[in-house]
Amino acid sequence: MSYSEIAARTGPPPRADTTSPIAKVVASLHGLLPSGARIALAWRDAHVGEANCSYPPGAEALCREAFGVLCAGADTPGGQSLYWEDDGTCLALVVADADGMSEASLQAWQGTARVLLGCVFQSQRQRLQIDELQRSKQLQRALYEIADLAGADLAMPEMLRYFHRILCSLMYAENCYIVECDEQQSSLKFLYYVDEQDDFQPEPGRSYRHDEMPSSLTFAVLRHGRVMSGPSRELLKFLDYQASTQEGAESNDWLGVPMWRDNRVCGAIVVQSYEADACYGEEERALLNFVAKHILTAMDRHQAHAQLEQRVCERTRDLERINGHLQDEIIVRRRAEMLQAALFNISELAMVGHGRAEFYHQLHGIIGGLLDASNFYVAMLTEAGEGIEFVYSVDRYNRERAPRAFSDGLTEYTVSRREPVLAMREDIDVLIAAGKVREFGAKSHCWLGVPLFSDDEVVGVIAVQSYSPEVVFSVDDRRLMVFVARALGNSLARQRDQQRLLQAHADLERRVVERTRELGEVNQKLLAQIGERMRAEQRLTHLAMHDVLTGLPNRLHLQDRLERAIENAELGVCPHFALLFLDLDRFKWVNDSIGHAAGDQMLVEVARRLVSMVRGDDIVARLGGDEFALLVNCERGADAAMELGRRLLKALEAPMWVDGRELFPSGSIGIALWNPRYTSGADLLRDADAAMYRAKIRGQDRCVMFDGAMHDEAVRSLELEADLRRAIKNRDFLPYYQPIVSLQDGSVVGYEALLRWQHERRGLLYPGDFLALGEESGLIEQVDWLVYEQVLADLALTSCGYISVNVSPRHFRSTEFVGRLFELIEAAGADPRRLRVEITEMALLEDAPRTLRTLHELRERGIVVQLDDFGTGYSALSYLHRFPINALKVDRSFVAGLHAENGKSTLALVEGVLSLARTLGIETIGEGVETERQMQTLMELGCSFGQGYLLGYPLPREQTLHLAGAGEGSPVP
């Protein structure tokens, strides 16, 4: 046993999946053999591998025989086995129980098998090569990401999380951890750890010694310096370790790869799997070893980058310290210069007349240039000398200083002493303890106040203070403040009087401005209300006459313009105009497939194209949904209108991009020219709409001009719809039964119920005479349920054979269909196992999950489902295997084409369908059998049952079903 492989696995080649392409080809080849034959295939390929399969599945002995032929490398005598090599692939094919085949048929079959199997193995090799290229591309992309991570500015845990995510994209690595170890591999530290089942969570930054984890596979990888993989229990047994729950949960497969730096093991990366289908082979070991090297390189680059950044930070701090000393010297020199300039500015400021606020603001700025004056105020005594008011104040904590009566604050203390006061926090506490002062507001760490004199009288105080130990005022600062106070004392009294006068004028101007502003605001509000009301009226008028989505005129606007156009035409003004009614084809598919928002974009683009195709005096309106109408002048009459319609359709055909998809819209246009018989716009719009529907019936994407025949047809449709409603009320619909016959003995096995209408005036009508109208009006659903009720009643009165009924896709996708059908079955007392439901291929395509649920519900109740008109729709042959279909009907068009001039392709198609149905155990019924030759051909091809005029016409129940008492009877051929 080695570290990289626990045990060698040998034995016969594995059995191929029955759903693989090779198994499907074997099943198809089996379908070409006589009934009861068996087939087995064994193969050996450098890319695809070595395996075998059989059909029917489970033929173990035949598979061993094929494997023996493969190992022998030659055919066995007798002609029932075949060995050949195709582009490096060795294949052995064995056939059993095919004695009915002639030698020529067997050789042709073997040639077909060579070609089909050669093609499928070539396809498999190409697919494997593509998978290999994709894995290489994925690995290259992962290495690029690892290289990018190495240079990214990420912390180590975050970078390792990214490494784990990249590793998960290359292999199964949901459970992964990365460790680093010391030089002697005696301890390890978990750098990263993620495990879905193991409760162990390593402590961040902790080193684990070997004696703490004696049975650790990770320590074994570190100490041996080699890759180890396999189930954890077998690895422990190989290493003579005792299994312990402390070393982690037992894994189904375990893979560890050491990481080397400078010829020594410095760590390891480990992945493990707890799932049986997720194992590690040579490819995973090589991949993890390769990735581990790059991860280690990236980690080394990351650590080197971090060390470089640390050295840069240390050097930056040294330079900052040196720069700080230089800046201190520069500050000292600049402060001396600023002091001289400030003294000059203060002297000049005292001589220049400024407003009060501006004066104090500039004074504050000058003082702030000399010392920290972020907390500064000027306090003045009131005229009566009974209190103080703060004429200017900027403070971090005391944003507003209200006037107060003369008390024992530090400001009053300075006034009473008549000399500067410089106090630290300790000094202030001593004064407070002695009862000489008390503090107002936040506590100061350092306070400096200087009295202001006017004519040898103290009139106020200028003060600065600090709330932080970092800011302390000195004796030089006190002398500076004294000089400032002397300059202020001479001008404060004069400025005080001037400020009062200016304040009076300012108050007056402010009141005038406020009143003017109030009047202007009232006037603006009135104007805004008037304008808003006018705009609202305009918006309402526009919205009432226009479409919100496209901005085009709506039906109401179009109706108004039509009435005006008819009035002008009756007066002889512009008598030549036409109304074009446009409806987009298949617009509902757009809404159902890519959403209503995309449908709205398409409608906006269509509106833009229509507007670009007409003149300025023509009208383009949206009537709702995907319907548009154009009111245009056409001097040349019908030719001009038809020419415009064709140009509109041509413009619509241009592709448009909607929600990232390229669409090719089309439309149907109905045109109605004005005629003196029109007295209202509604009549003109109605006839244009009728012409549009005629265009859709003729194949869409075309223009149709309204004429008198359309009007007569519309009247007849209305009359037929009224007759249809009365017929439903009178229950004039009845089933006709056409027999379904066994082609082997001619016995009747069942009937198909066909719809007929016994019209009160027109006699017996077939579905083609009224089915389209019934589908359009929605009345056909009521007709179907009336027929179902009669069929179930007839079924209850017979004792053998079955009756099949046709179910439209609209019924079949309804959630109420199954429940309502079984209510009718229970009410009639019929046997559901003798009822068959016929559906078309379209029903399988629409909402496949719901269709599958409905089919299973019917099958659980015993109802057989038949696929009608098979081959005329769009469903794939795989639907026969996916859906529980018990029988299918070969469409009459294929039966009729069996003996046509070019009927070879039809014959081959019918033969393939019947062979596939026989393989899947599905009954087959040939529809439209009208000649003996057709019936004979169907029998030769293996069709079991038939239906058509040769075998029986559809007849009423009295002539078809022989009733013998209540529930006793049998179908009569």
mmCIF file with all atom_site columns, N, CA, C and O in Angstrom, residues 175 193 195 197-199 217 230-237 243-254 272-276:
data_model
loop_
_atom_site.group_PDB
_atom_site.id
_atom_site.type_symbol
_atom_site.label_atom_id
_atom_site.label_alt_id
_atom_site.label_comp_id
_atom_site.label_asym_id
_atom_site.label_entity_id
_atom_site.label_seq_id
_atom_site.pdbx_PDB_ins_code
_atom_site.Cartn_x
_atom_site.Cartn_y
_atom_site.Cartn_z
_atom_site.occupancy
_atom_site.B_iso_or_equiv
_atom_site.pdbx_formal_charge
_atom_site.auth_seq_id
_atom_site.auth_comp_id
_atom_site.auth_asym_id
_atom_site.auth_atom_id
_atom_site.pdbx_PDB_model_num
ATOM 1   N N  . ASN A 1 175 ? -14.934 20.705 2.102  1.00 0.00 ? 175 ASN A N  1
ATOM 2   C CA . ASN A 1 175 ? -14.296 20.558 3.410  1.00 0.00 ? 175 ASN A CA 1
ATOM 3   C C  . ASN A 1 175 ? -12.792 20.700 3.188  1.00 0.00 ? 175 ASN A C  1
ATOM 4   O O  . ASN A 1 175 ? -12.149 19.810 2.609  1.00 0.00 ? 175 ASN A O  1
ATOM 5   N N  . TYR A 1 193 ? -9.820  27.012 8.005  1.00 0.00 ? 193 TYR A N  1
ATOM 6   C CA . TYR A 1 193 ? -10.500 25.757 8.339  1.00 0.00 ? 193 TYR A CA 1
ATOM 7   C C  . TYR A 1 193 ? -11.986 25.882 8.011  1.00 0.00 ? 193 TYR A C  1
ATOM 8   O O  . TYR A 1 193 ? -12.657 26.787 8.475  1.00 0.00 ? 193 TYR A O  1
ATOM 9   N N  . ASP A 1 195 ? -15.269 22.971 7.520  1.00 0.00 ? 195 ASP A N  1
ATOM 10  C CA . ASP A 1 195 ? -15.717 21.582 7.484  1.00 0.00 ? 195 ASP A CA 1
ATOM 11  C C  . ASP A 1 195 ? -17.213 21.565 7.778  1.00 0.00 ? 195 ASP A C  1
ATOM 12  O O  . ASP A 1 195 ? -17.683 22.206 8.736  1.00 0.00 ? 195 ASP A O  1
ATOM 13  N N  . GLN A 1 197 ? -19.165 18.859 8.557  1.00 0.00 ? 197 GLN A N  1
ATOM 14  C CA . GLN A 1 197 ? -19.669 17.893 9.532  1.00 0.00 ? 197 GLN A CA 1
ATOM 15  C C  . GLN A 1 197 ? -18.841 17.847 10.810 1.00 0.00 ? 197 GLN A C  1
ATOM 16  O O  . GLN A 1 197 ? -19.355 17.503 11.859 1.00 0.00 ? 197 GLN A O  1
ATOM 17  N N  . ASP A 1 198 ? -17.574 18.175 10.732 1.00 0.00 ? 198 ASP A N  1
ATOM 18  C CA . ASP A 1 198 ? -16.696 18.075 11.903 1.00 0.00 ? 198 ASP A CA 1
ATOM 19  C C  . ASP A 1 198 ? -16.999 19.217 12.863 1.00 0.00 ? 198 ASP A C  1
ATOM 20  O O  . ASP A 1 198 ? -17.048 20.386 12.471 1.00 0.00 ? 198 ASP A O  1
ATOM 21  N N  . ASP A 1 199 ? -17.210 18.880 14.135 1.00 0.00 ? 199 ASP A N  1
ATOM 22  C CA . ASP A 1 199 ? -17.490 19.896 15.161 1.00 0.00 ? 199 ASP A CA 1
ATOM 23  C C  . ASP A 1 199 ? -16.232 20.618 15.618 1.00 0.00 ? 199 ASP A C  1
ATOM 24  O O  . ASP A 1 199 ? -16.309 21.635 16.313 1.00 0.00 ? 199 ASP A O  1
ATOM 25  N N  . LEU A 1 217 ? -3.810  12.649 10.751 1.00 0.00 ? 217 LEU A N  1
ATOM 26  C CA . LEU A 1 217 ? -3.305  12.398 9.405  1.00 0.00 ? 217 LEU A CA 1
ATOM 27  C C  . LEU A 1 217 ? -2.539  13.606 8.877  1.00 0.00 ? 217 LEU A C  1
ATOM 28  O O  . LEU A 1 217 ? -1.631  13.461 8.040  1.00 0.00 ? 217 LEU A O  1
ATOM 29  N N  . GLY A 1 230 ? -7.137  8.675  0.485  1.00 0.00 ? 230 GLY A N  1
ATOM 30  C CA . GLY A 1 230 ? -7.903  7.463  0.716  1.00 0.00 ? 230 GLY A CA 1
ATOM 31  C C  . GLY A 1 230 ? -8.877  7.674  1.849  1.00 0.00 ? 230 GLY A C  1
ATOM 32  O O  . GLY A 1 230 ? -8.903  8.733  2.498  1.00 0.00 ? 230 GLY A O  1
ATOM 33  N N  . PRO A 1 231 ? -9.724  6.687  2.155  1.00 0.00 ? 231 PRO A N  1
ATOM 34  C CA . PRO A 1 231 ? -10.620 6.783  3.307  1.00 0.00 ? 231 PRO A CA 1
ATOM 35  C C  . PRO A 1 231 ? -9.823  6.943  4.589  1.00 0.00 ? 231 PRO A C  1
ATOM 36  O O  . PRO A 1 231 ? -8.778  6.307  4.778  1.00 0.00 ? 231 PRO A O  1
ATOM 37  N N  . SER A 1 232 ? -10.305 7.777  5.472  1.00 0.00 ? 232 SER A N  1
ATOM 38  C CA . SER A 1 232 ? -9.540  8.096  6.677  1.00 0.00 ? 232 SER A CA 1
ATOM 39  C C  . SER A 1 232 ? -9.306  6.859  7.541  1.00 0.00 ? 232 SER A C  1
ATOM 40  O O  . SER A 1 232 ? -8.226  6.691  8.128  1.00 0.00 ? 232 SER A O  1
ATOM 41  N N  . ARG A 1 233 ? -10.307 5.958  7.599  1.00 0.00 ? 233 ARG A N  1
ATOM 42  C CA . ARG A 1 233 ? -10.126 4.768  8.441  1.00 0.00 ? 233 ARG A CA 1
ATOM 43  C C  . ARG A 1 233 ? -9.007  3.885  7.884  1.00 0.00 ? 233 ARG A C  1
ATOM 44  O O  . ARG A 1 233 ? -8.180  3.356  8.644  1.00 0.00 ? 233 ARG A O  1
ATOM 45  N N  . GLU A 1 234 ? -8.944  3.705  6.566  1.00 0.00 ? 234 GLU A N  1
ATOM 46  C CA . GLU A 1 234 ? -7.900  2.858  5.985  1.00 0.00 ? 234 GLU A CA 1
ATOM 47  C C  . GLU A 1 234 ? -6.533  3.526  6.088  1.00 0.00 ? 234 GLU A C  1
ATOM 48  O O  . GLU A 1 234 ? -5.516  2.846  6.250  1.00 0.00 ? 234 GLU A O  1
ATOM 49  N N  . LEU A 1 235 ? -6.459  4.850  5.991  1.00 0.00 ? 235 LEU A N  1
ATOM 50  C CA . LEU A 1 235 ? -5.179  5.534  6.172  1.00 0.00 ? 235 LEU A CA 1
ATOM 51  C C  . LEU A 1 235 ? -4.653  5.347  7.595  1.00 0.00 ? 235 LEU A C  1
ATOM 52  O O  . LEU A 1 235 ? -3.454  5.118  7.812  1.00 0.00 ? 235 LEU A O  1
ATOM 53  N N  . LEU A 1 236 ? -5.537  5.472  8.577  1.00 0.00 ? 236 LEU A N  1
ATOM 54  C CA . LEU A 1 236 ? -5.116  5.278  9.968  1.00 0.00 ? 236 LEU A CA 1
ATOM 55  C C  . LEU A 1 236 ? -4.630  3.845  10.191 1.00 0.00 ? 236 LEU A C  1
ATOM 56  O O  . LEU A 1 236 ? -3.657  3.599  10.903 1.00 0.00 ? 236 LEU A O  1
ATOM 57  N N  . LYS A 1 237 ? -5.335  2.876  9.550  1.00 0.00 ? 237 LYS A N  1
ATOM 58  C CA . LYS A 1 237 ? -4.927  1.492  9.684  1.00 0.00 ? 237 LYS A CA 1
ATOM 59  C C  . LYS A 1 237 ? -3.548  1.274  9.038  1.00 0.00 ? 237 LYS A C  1
ATOM 60  O O  . LYS A 1 237 ? -2.689  0.560  9.568  1.00 0.00 ? 237 LYS A O  1
ATOM 61  N N  . ALA A 1 243 ? -7.878  5.075  15.608 1.00 0.00 ? 243 ALA A N  1
ATOM 62  C CA . ALA A 1 243 ? -8.936  6.044  15.252 1.00 0.00 ? 243 ALA A CA 1
ATOM 63  C C  . ALA A 1 243 ? -9.459  6.720  16.509 1.00 0.00 ? 243 ALA A C  1
ATOM 64  O O  . ALA A 1 243 ? -9.689  6.082  17.537 1.00 0.00 ? 243 ALA A O  1
ATOM 65  N N  . SER A 1 244 ? -9.615  8.008  16.446 1.00 0.00 ? 244 SER A N  1
ATOM 66  C CA . SER A 1 244 ? -10.080 8.794  17.593 1.00 0.00 ? 244 SER A CA 1
ATOM 67  C C  . SER A 1 244 ? -11.029 9.865  17.108 1.00 0.00 ? 244 SER A C  1
ATOM 68  O O  . SER A 1 244 ? -10.775 10.536 16.096 1.00 0.00 ? 244 SER A O  1
ATOM 69  N N  . THR A 1 245 ? -12.122 10.062 17.846 1.00 0.00 ? 245 THR A N  1
ATOM 70  C CA . THR A 1 245 ? -13.086 11.127 17.472 1.00 0.00 ? 245 THR A CA 1
ATOM 71  C C  . THR A 1 245 ? -12.515 12.501 17.694 1.00 0.00 ? 245 THR A C  1
ATOM 72  O O  . THR A 1 245 ? -12.996 13.483 17.123 1.00 0.00 ? 245 THR A O  1
ATOM 73  N N  . GLN A 1 246 ? -11.440 12.586 18.516 1.00 0.00 ? 246 GLN A N  1
ATOM 74  C CA . GLN A 1 246 ? -10.832 13.891 18.739 1.00 0.00 ? 246 GLN A CA 1
ATOM 75  C C  . GLN A 1 246 ? -10.093 14.402 17.513 1.00 0.00 ? 246 GLN A C  1
ATOM 76  O O  . GLN A 1 246 ? -9.813  15.581 17.390 1.00 0.00 ? 246 GLN A O  1
ATOM 77  N N  . GLU A 1 247 ? -9.724  13.479 16.612 1.00 0.00 ? 247 GLU A N  1
ATOM 78  C CA . GLU A 1 247 ? -8.968  13.877 15.432 1.00 0.00 ? 247 GLU A CA 1
ATOM 79  C C  . GLU A 1 247 ? -9.878  14.261 14.268 1.00 0.00 ? 247 GLU A C  1
ATOM 80  O O  . GLU A 1 247 ? -9.429  14.421 13.148 1.00 0.00 ? 247 GLU A O  1
ATOM 81  N N  . GLY A 1 248 ? -11.201 14.359 14.457 1.00 0.00 ? 248 GLY A N  1
ATOM 82  C CA . GLY A 1 248 ? -12.115 14.775 13.390 1.00 0.00 ? 248 GLY A CA 1
ATOM 83  C C  . GLY A 1 248 ? -13.042 13.639 13.003 1.00 0.00 ? 248 GLY A C  1
ATOM 84  O O  . GLY A 1 248 ? -12.852 12.482 13.351 1.00 0.00 ? 248 GLY A O  1
ATOM 85  N N  . ALA A 1 249 ? -14.087 13.993 12.277 1.00 0.00 ? 249 ALA A N  1
ATOM 86  C CA . ALA A 1 249 ? -15.059 13.009 11.825 1.00 0.00 ? 249 ALA A CA 1
ATOM 87  C C  . ALA A 1 249 ? -14.443 12.105 10.764 1.00 0.00 ? 249 ALA A C  1
ATOM 88  O O  . ALA A 1 249 ? -13.554 12.504 10.019 1.00 0.00 ? 249 ALA A O  1
ATOM 89  N N  . GLU A 1 250 ? -14.944 10.870 10.700 1.00 0.00 ? 250 GLU A N  1
ATOM 90  C CA . GLU A 1 250 ? -14.449 9.912  9.702  1.00 0.00 ? 250 GLU A CA 1
ATOM 91  C C  . GLU A 1 250 ? -14.950 10.313 8.317  1.00 0.00 ? 250 GLU A C  1
ATOM 92  O O  . GLU A 1 250 ? -16.150 10.548 8.131  1.00 0.00 ? 250 GLU A O  1
ATOM 93  N N  . SER A 1 251 ? -14.054 10.381 7.348  1.00 0.00 ? 251 SER A N  1
ATOM 94  C CA . SER A 1 251 ? -14.409 10.829 5.999  1.00 0.00 ? 251 SER A CA 1
ATOM 95  C C  . SER A 1 251 ? -14.380 9.656  5.040  1.00 0.00 ? 251 SER A C  1
ATOM 96  O O  . SER A 1 251 ? -13.621 8.702  5.230  1.00 0.00 ? 251 SER A O  1
ATOM 97  N N  . ASN A 1 252 ? -15.205 9.768  3.995  1.00 0.00 ? 252 ASN A N  1
ATOM 98  C CA . ASN A 1 252 ? -15.247 8.738  2.960  1.00 0.00 ? 252 ASN A CA 1
ATOM 99  C C  . ASN A 1 252 ? -13.974 8.758  2.114  1.00 0.00 ? 252 ASN A C  1
ATOM 100 O O  . ASN A 1 252 ? -13.515 7.724  1.648  1.00 0.00 ? 252 ASN A O  1
ATOM 101 N N  . ASP A 1 253 ? -13.428 9.959  1.891  1.00 0.00 ? 253 ASP A N  1
ATOM 102 C CA . ASP A 1 253 ? -12.167 10.074 1.147  1.00 0.00 ? 253 ASP A CA 1
ATOM 103 C C  . ASP A 1 253 ? -11.417 11.283 1.690  1.00 0.00 ? 253 ASP A C  1
ATOM 104 O O  . ASP A 1 253 ? -12.026 12.328 1.987  1.00 0.00 ? 253 ASP A O  1
ATOM 105 N N  . TRP A 1 254 ? -10.089 11.138 1.831  1.00 0.00 ? 254 TRP A N  1
ATOM 106 C CA . TRP A 1 254 ? -9.248  12.153 2.473  1.00 0.00 ? 254 TRP A CA 1
ATOM 107 C C  . TRP A 1 254 ? -8.025  12.369 1.578  1.00 0.00 ? 254 TRP A C  1
ATOM 108 O O  . TRP A 1 254 ? -7.425  11.402 1.072  1.00 0.00 ? 254 TRP A O  1
ATOM 109 N N  . GLN A 1 272 ? -11.366 16.875 2.169  1.00 0.00 ? 272 GLN A N  1
ATOM 110 C CA . GLN A 1 272 ? -11.957 15.585 2.501  1.00 0.00 ? 272 GLN A CA 1
ATOM 111 C C  . GLN A 1 272 ? -13.420 15.586 2.118  1.00 0.00 ? 272 GLN A C  1
ATOM 112 O O  . GLN A 1 272 ? -14.050 16.635 2.008  1.00 0.00 ? 272 GLN A O  1
ATOM 113 N N  . SER A 1 273 ? -13.938 14.376 1.890  1.00 0.00 ? 273 SER A N  1
ATOM 114 C CA . SER A 1 273 ? -15.313 14.198 1.421  1.00 0.00 ? 273 SER A CA 1
ATOM 115 C C  . SER A 1 273 ? -16.024 13.221 2.335  1.00 0.00 ? 273 SER A C  1
ATOM 116 O O  . SER A 1 273 ? -15.455 12.198 2.725  1.00 0.00 ? 273 SER A O  1
ATOM 117 N N  . TYR A 1 274 ? -17.292 13.546 2.663  1.00 0.00 ? 274 TYR A N  1
ATOM 118 C CA . TYR A 1 274 ? -18.140 12.657 3.445  1.00 0.00 ? 274 TYR A CA 1
ATOM 119 C C  . TYR A 1 274 ? -19.190 11.982 2.572  1.00 0.00 ? 274 TYR A C  1
ATOM 120 O O  . TYR A 1 274 ? -20.073 11.306 3.103  1.00 0.00 ? 274 TYR A O  1
ATOM 121 N N  . GLU A 1 275 ? -19.140 12.203 1.265  1.00 0.00 ? 275 GLU A N  1
ATOM 122 C CA . GLU A 1 275 ? -20.147 11.663 0.365  1.00 0.00 ? 275 GLU A CA 1
ATOM 123 C C  . GLU A 1 275 ? -19.527 10.531 -0.445 1.00 0.00 ? 275 GLU A C  1
ATOM 124 O O  . GLU A 1 275 ? -18.367 10.603 -0.868 1.00 0.00 ? 275 GLU A O  1
ATOM 125 N N  . ALA A 1 276 ? -20.353 9.514  -0.730 1.00 0.00 ? 276 ALA A N  1
ATOM 126 C CA . ALA A 1 276 ? -19.845 8.321  -1.412 1.00 0.00 ? 276 ALA A CA 1
ATOM 127 C C  . ALA A 1 276 ? -19.484 8.601  -2.860 1.00 0.00 ? 276 ALA A C  1
ATOM 128 O O  . ALA A 1 276 ? -18.574 7.989  -3.418 1.00 0.00 ? 276 ALA A O  1
#
